[in-house]
Amino acid sequence: MDLQSAGYGIVIVVSVNIGRPVVLVRHGRQYSTAINRQPAAGPLRLSQTGFVGDRVSDDRCHGGPHRAACVYPHDHYPYFARRLGRELGVPSFGENLTTQGWLETDACIGDVCRVGGATVQISSPRQPCSKLALKHDAPELVGWIRATGYSGFYLRVLEEGDVTAGDAIRLVERPHPEHSLARVQHALFAREPDRELLRRMAALPELSPSYGHSLHRRLNGDLIDGE
């Protein structure tokens, strides 16, 4: 199925990005993070545990088979460039895949897509990450992401393959068209939670266990701060 027929425009990979943990110093404190990823030259293998050559710093919040790759839409860059008052290079949000046209308002939990030579499935939205605020030295950034829903999202890999900049992204299967990533995020962070909706979302078999845990916490009355 062409993504354009599912409500998308042209959907492509803008950049494939990898990195390794480094120490980031902010305001006299040191943080280990792999958020300063860099574009990779040429095709890169996407395996069930992520892109070859990529590493995460904190595997409690990143990486693993349900978060093998992080996607961030380049469509959101202009908004944050205005808010931050500066141009933003790619990648600016620690993502593995910078994409064009693949948005949280359209993409749904469980979507199976062909990205270059790999087949992937959307497993969850990305929760706002404090390391993004540190990277940009902007404490307000997490709040902006939560308010806009411009979070990005995670993929699991169903079939390994090579991915490179310029590759098309094609929808193969959509089991849950009613559960867009934007709707799932809104349910998690809503001031007055819809308990029945949270239960239905938490029961989705394609949802990552960590995000399901966050939905169950919200059901129990906890407020969710992010990664």
mmCIF file of C-alpha atoms in Angstrom:
data_model
loop_
_atom_site.group_PDB
_atom_site.id
_atom_site.type_symbol
_atom_site.label_atom_id
_atom_site.label_comp_id
_atom_site.label_asym_id
_atom_site.label_seq_id
_atom_site.Cartn_x
_atom_site.Cartn_y
_atom_site.Cartn_z
ATOM 1 C CA MET A 1 0.000 0.000 0.000
ATOM 2 C CA ASP A 2 1.356 3.417 -0.923
ATOM 3 C CA LEU A 3 1.560 5.735 2.088
ATOM 4 C CA GLN A 4 0.117 8.532 -0.013
ATOM 5 C CA SER A 5 -3.143 6.589 -0.305
ATOM 6 C CA ALA A 6 -3.223 6.332 3.507
ATOM 7 C CA GLY A 7 -3.159 10.095 3.948
ATOM 8 C CA TYR A 8 0.548 10.792 3.647
ATOM 9 C CA GLY A 9 2.420 12.910 1.155
ATOM 10 C CA ILE A 10 5.781 11.779 -0.198
ATOM 11 C CA VAL A 11 7.535 9.787 2.537
ATOM 12 C CA ILE A 12 11.291 9.242 2.386
ATOM 13 C CA VAL A 13 14.390 8.736 4.493
ATOM 14 C CA VAL A 14 16.292 12.023 4.748
ATOM 15 C CA SER A 15 19.244 10.668 6.736
ATOM 16 C CA VAL A 16 20.452 7.511 8.506
ATOM 17 C CA ASN A 17 22.302 8.391 11.716
ATOM 18 C CA ILE A 18 24.442 6.435 14.147
ATOM 19 C CA GLY A 19 26.640 7.167 17.135
ATOM 20 C CA ARG A 20 28.202 5.915 20.325
ATOM 21 C CA PRO A 21 27.944 7.132 23.920
ATOM 22 C CA VAL A 22 30.038 10.161 24.825
ATOM 23 C CA VAL A 23 30.204 12.374 27.900
ATOM 24 C CA LEU A 24 28.168 15.568 27.577
ATOM 25 C CA VAL A 25 28.991 18.358 30.056
ATOM 26 C CA ARG A 26 26.242 20.796 31.003
ATOM 27 C CA HIS A 27 26.375 23.276 33.876
ATOM 28 C CA GLY A 28 29.213 21.469 35.599
ATOM 29 C CA ARG A 29 27.642 18.011 35.403
ATOM 30 C CA GLN A 30 28.580 15.077 33.180
ATOM 31 C CA TYR A 31 26.085 12.913 31.308
ATOM 32 C CA SER A 32 26.712 9.790 29.248
ATOM 33 C CA THR A 33 24.623 9.908 26.083
ATOM 34 C CA ALA A 34 24.610 8.818 22.447
ATOM 35 C CA ILE A 35 22.323 11.659 21.440
ATOM 36 C CA ASN A 36 24.957 13.349 19.262
ATOM 37 C CA ARG A 37 24.546 10.915 16.389
ATOM 38 C CA GLN A 38 25.944 11.725 12.949
ATOM 39 C CA PRO A 39 24.779 10.921 9.400
ATOM 40 C CA ALA A 40 26.166 7.695 7.971
ATOM 41 C CA ALA A 41 27.590 7.567 4.461
ATOM 42 C CA GLY A 42 25.962 5.018 2.179
ATOM 43 C CA PRO A 43 23.610 2.125 2.980
ATOM 44 C CA LEU A 44 23.603 0.832 6.547
ATOM 45 C CA ARG A 45 22.312 -2.495 7.821
ATOM 46 C CA LEU A 46 19.258 -2.322 10.078
ATOM 47 C CA SER A 47 19.157 -5.409 12.292
ATOM 48 C CA GLN A 48 16.662 -6.494 14.934
ATOM 49 C CA THR A 49 18.743 -4.716 17.564
ATOM 50 C CA GLY A 50 19.370 -1.535 15.582
ATOM 51 C CA PHE A 51 21.676 -0.092 12.963
ATOM 52 C CA VAL A 52 25.111 -1.640 12.667
ATOM 53 C CA GLY A 53 27.594 0.654 14.402
ATOM 54 C CA ASP A 54 25.019 2.385 16.594
ATOM 55 C CA ARG A 55 25.040 2.196 20.387
ATOM 56 C CA VAL A 56 22.871 3.550 23.199
ATOM 57 C CA SER A 57 23.998 4.821 26.581
ATOM 58 C CA ASP A 58 21.026 3.814 28.733
ATOM 59 C CA ASP A 59 19.382 0.580 27.624
ATOM 60 C CA ARG A 60 16.590 1.049 30.163
ATOM 61 C CA CYS A 61 15.154 3.818 27.986
ATOM 62 C CA HIS A 62 16.629 3.155 24.541
ATOM 63 C CA GLY A 63 17.513 0.272 22.268
ATOM 64 C CA GLY A 64 16.486 -3.367 22.333
ATOM 65 C CA PRO A 65 14.212 -5.197 19.892
ATOM 66 C CA HIS A 66 11.154 -3.010 20.568
ATOM 67 C CA ARG A 67 13.147 0.221 20.119
ATOM 68 C CA ALA A 68 15.616 -0.890 17.479
ATOM 69 C CA ALA A 69 15.487 2.447 15.656
ATOM 70 C CA CYS A 70 14.273 5.908 16.572
ATOM 71 C CA VAL A 71 12.501 7.978 13.907
ATOM 72 C CA TYR A 72 12.166 11.750 13.911
ATOM 73 C CA PRO A 73 10.328 13.721 11.204
ATOM 74 C CA HIS A 74 12.316 16.474 9.540
ATOM 75 C CA ASP A 75 8.924 18.162 9.123
ATOM 76 C CA HIS A 76 9.208 19.328 12.764
ATOM 77 C CA TYR A 77 12.646 20.919 12.431
ATOM 78 C CA PRO A 78 11.390 24.382 11.327
ATOM 79 C CA TYR A 79 9.147 24.682 14.401
ATOM 80 C CA PHE A 80 11.950 23.921 16.841
ATOM 81 C CA ALA A 81 14.426 26.063 14.903
ATOM 82 C CA ARG A 82 12.073 29.003 15.473
ATOM 83 C CA ARG A 83 11.624 28.189 19.159
ATOM 84 C CA LEU A 84 15.352 27.732 19.738
ATOM 85 C CA GLY A 85 16.314 30.700 17.568
ATOM 86 C CA ARG A 86 18.873 28.849 15.468
ATOM 87 C CA GLU A 87 19.244 26.541 12.502
ATOM 88 C CA LEU A 88 19.160 22.836 13.268
ATOM 89 C CA GLY A 89 21.412 20.374 11.499
ATOM 90 C CA VAL A 90 20.495 16.740 10.894
ATOM 91 C CA PRO A 91 20.181 14.897 13.203
ATOM 92 C CA SER A 92 19.183 17.266 16.011
ATOM 93 C CA PHE A 93 16.992 14.935 18.059
ATOM 94 C CA GLY A 94 19.210 11.883 18.511
ATOM 95 C CA GLU A 95 17.251 9.930 15.920
ATOM 96 C CA ASN A 96 18.507 7.044 13.803
ATOM 97 C CA LEU A 97 16.190 7.883 10.924
ATOM 98 C CA THR A 98 15.397 11.428 9.929
ATOM 99 C CA THR A 99 12.370 11.192 7.653
ATOM 100 C CA GLN A 100 10.114 13.438 5.612
ATOM 101 C CA GLY A 101 6.330 13.027 5.687
ATOM 102 C CA TRP A 102 6.109 10.229 8.284
ATOM 103 C CA LEU A 103 4.146 12.000 11.036
ATOM 104 C CA GLU A 104 2.756 11.071 14.442
ATOM 105 C CA THR A 105 -0.718 12.227 13.402
ATOM 106 C CA ASP A 106 -0.794 9.693 10.551
ATOM 107 C CA ALA A 107 1.361 6.778 11.725
ATOM 108 C CA CYS A 108 -0.330 4.161 13.922
ATOM 109 C CA ILE A 109 0.736 1.585 16.473
ATOM 110 C CA GLY A 110 1.466 -1.673 14.668
ATOM 111 C CA ASP A 111 1.955 -0.147 11.209
ATOM 112 C CA VAL A 112 4.201 -2.415 9.158
ATOM 113 C CA CYS A 113 6.298 -0.486 6.646
ATOM 114 C CA ARG A 114 9.017 -1.162 4.134
ATOM 115 C CA VAL A 115 11.955 1.201 4.676
ATOM 116 C CA GLY A 116 14.592 0.651 2.024
ATOM 117 C CA GLY A 117 15.464 -3.038 2.240
ATOM 118 C CA ALA A 118 14.092 -3.538 5.769
ATOM 119 C CA THR A 119 10.590 -4.263 7.030
ATOM 120 C CA VAL A 120 9.742 -2.500 10.276
ATOM 121 C CA GLN A 121 6.813 -2.088 12.644
ATOM 122 C CA ILE A 122 5.907 0.979 14.693
ATOM 123 C CA SER A 123 6.045 -0.027 18.367
ATOM 124 C CA SER A 124 5.470 3.223 20.285
ATOM 125 C CA PRO A 125 5.787 6.988 20.337
ATOM 126 C CA ARG A 126 9.012 8.306 21.796
ATOM 127 C CA GLN A 127 8.529 9.859 25.208
ATOM 128 C CA PRO A 128 10.176 13.284 25.642
ATOM 129 C CA CYS A 129 13.780 12.743 26.676
ATOM 130 C CA SER A 130 15.688 14.925 29.150
ATOM 131 C CA LYS A 131 18.895 14.389 27.163
ATOM 132 C CA LEU A 132 17.337 16.382 24.298
ATOM 133 C CA ALA A 133 16.999 19.356 26.623
ATOM 134 C CA LEU A 134 20.626 18.920 27.674
ATOM 135 C CA LYS A 135 21.829 18.615 24.079
ATOM 136 C CA HIS A 136 20.184 21.890 23.106
ATOM 137 C CA ASP A 137 20.705 23.544 26.527
ATOM 138 C CA ALA A 138 16.979 24.294 26.505
ATOM 139 C CA PRO A 139 15.042 23.077 29.584
ATOM 140 C CA GLU A 140 11.778 24.061 27.887
ATOM 141 C CA LEU A 141 12.290 21.614 25.022
ATOM 142 C CA VAL A 142 10.644 18.617 26.708
ATOM 143 C CA GLY A 143 7.548 20.714 27.396
ATOM 144 C CA TRP A 144 7.427 21.913 23.795
ATOM 145 C CA ILE A 145 7.616 18.332 22.539
ATOM 146 C CA ARG A 146 4.851 17.214 24.866
ATOM 147 C CA ALA A 147 2.625 20.177 23.969
ATOM 148 C CA THR A 148 3.006 19.712 20.211
ATOM 149 C CA GLY A 149 3.178 15.925 20.094
ATOM 150 C CA TYR A 150 6.317 16.261 17.942
ATOM 151 C CA SER A 151 7.956 13.328 19.684
ATOM 152 C CA GLY A 152 9.133 10.935 17.003
ATOM 153 C CA PHE A 153 8.657 7.201 17.437
ATOM 154 C CA TYR A 154 10.285 3.792 17.718
ATOM 155 C CA LEU A 155 10.477 0.824 15.367
ATOM 156 C CA ARG A 156 11.000 -2.882 15.772
ATOM 157 C CA VAL A 157 12.570 -4.750 12.863
ATOM 158 C CA LEU A 158 10.624 -7.621 11.298
ATOM 159 C CA GLU A 159 13.021 -8.188 8.405
ATOM 160 C CA GLU A 160 16.601 -6.956 8.400
ATOM 161 C CA GLY A 161 17.898 -4.971 5.448
ATOM 162 C CA ASP A 162 19.942 -2.026 4.224
ATOM 163 C CA VAL A 163 18.646 1.533 4.522
ATOM 164 C CA THR A 164 20.075 4.730 3.053
ATOM 165 C CA ALA A 165 19.119 8.366 2.545
ATOM 166 C CA GLY A 166 16.566 8.797 -0.227
ATOM 167 C CA ASP A 167 14.878 5.437 0.344
ATOM 168 C CA ALA A 168 11.097 5.412 0.041
ATOM 169 C CA ILE A 169 8.922 4.369 2.977
ATOM 170 C CA ARG A 170 5.899 2.252 2.060
ATOM 171 C CA LEU A 171 3.001 1.045 4.177
ATOM 172 C CA VAL A 172 2.506 -2.736 4.099
ATOM 173 C CA GLU A 173 -0.107 -3.306 6.808
ATOM 174 C CA ARG A 174 -2.162 -1.180 9.231
ATOM 175 C CA PRO A 175 -3.858 -3.282 11.953
ATOM 176 C CA HIS A 176 -4.918 -0.376 14.197
ATOM 177 C CA PRO A 177 -5.944 2.667 12.122
ATOM 178 C CA GLU A 178 -7.812 4.090 15.126
ATOM 179 C CA HIS A 179 -4.677 4.287 17.284
ATOM 180 C CA SER A 180 -2.445 6.949 15.766
ATOM 181 C CA LEU A 181 0.720 7.812 17.659
ATOM 182 C CA ALA A 182 -0.683 11.265 18.372
ATOM 183 C CA ARG A 183 -3.788 9.734 19.949
ATOM 184 C CA VAL A 184 -1.721 7.358 22.076
ATOM 185 C CA GLN A 185 0.459 10.215 23.316
ATOM 186 C CA HIS A 186 -2.566 12.342 24.144
ATOM 187 C CA ALA A 187 -4.064 9.475 26.143
ATOM 188 C CA LEU A 188 -0.859 9.100 28.158
ATOM 189 C CA PHE A 189 -0.416 12.774 29.014
ATOM 190 C CA ALA A 190 -4.045 13.960 29.219
ATOM 191 C CA ARG A 191 -4.879 15.843 32.411
ATOM 192 C CA GLU A 192 -8.061 13.768 32.789
ATOM 193 C CA PRO A 193 -7.217 10.242 31.577
ATOM 194 C CA ASP A 194 -9.716 8.198 29.579
ATOM 195 C CA ARG A 195 -9.349 4.973 31.499
ATOM 196 C CA GLU A 196 -11.147 2.742 29.006
ATOM 197 C CA LEU A 197 -9.048 4.105 26.143
ATOM 198 C CA LEU A 198 -5.868 3.580 28.156
ATOM 199 C CA ARG A 199 -6.864 -0.033 28.804
ATOM 200 C CA ARG A 200 -7.515 -0.684 25.112
ATOM 201 C CA MET A 201 -4.227 0.875 24.088
ATOM 202 C CA ALA A 202 -2.230 -0.956 26.755
ATOM 203 C CA ALA A 203 -3.639 -4.252 25.448
ATOM 204 C CA LEU A 204 -2.374 -3.726 21.888
ATOM 205 C CA PRO A 205 -0.011 -6.648 21.181
ATOM 206 C CA GLU A 206 2.184 -4.508 18.917
ATOM 207 C CA LEU A 207 2.787 -1.836 21.584
ATOM 208 C CA SER A 208 6.246 -1.931 23.166
ATOM 209 C CA PRO A 209 6.262 -3.339 26.728
ATOM 210 C CA SER A 210 7.858 -0.179 28.134
ATOM 211 C CA TYR A 211 5.160 2.075 26.696
ATOM 212 C CA GLY A 212 2.489 -0.359 27.845
ATOM 213 C CA HIS A 213 3.970 -0.074 31.337
ATOM 214 C CA SER A 214 3.659 3.725 31.145
ATOM 215 C CA LEU A 215 -0.005 3.412 30.139
ATOM 216 C CA HIS A 216 -0.643 1.083 33.095
ATOM 217 C CA ARG A 217 1.071 3.567 35.406
ATOM 218 C CA ARG A 218 -1.209 6.305 34.099
ATOM 219 C CA LEU A 219 -4.191 4.028 34.757
ATOM 220 C CA ASN A 220 -2.984 3.772 38.349
ATOM 221 C CA GLY A 221 -2.925 7.546 38.669
ATOM 222 C CA ASP A 222 0.781 8.208 38.138
ATOM 223 C CA LEU A 223 1.944 11.238 36.186
ATOM 224 C CA ILE A 224 4.428 10.404 33.424
ATOM 225 C CA ASP A 225 7.561 12.550 33.214
ATOM 226 C CA GLY A 226 9.205 11.009 30.126
ATOM 227 C CA GLU A 227 12.396 9.033 29.528
#
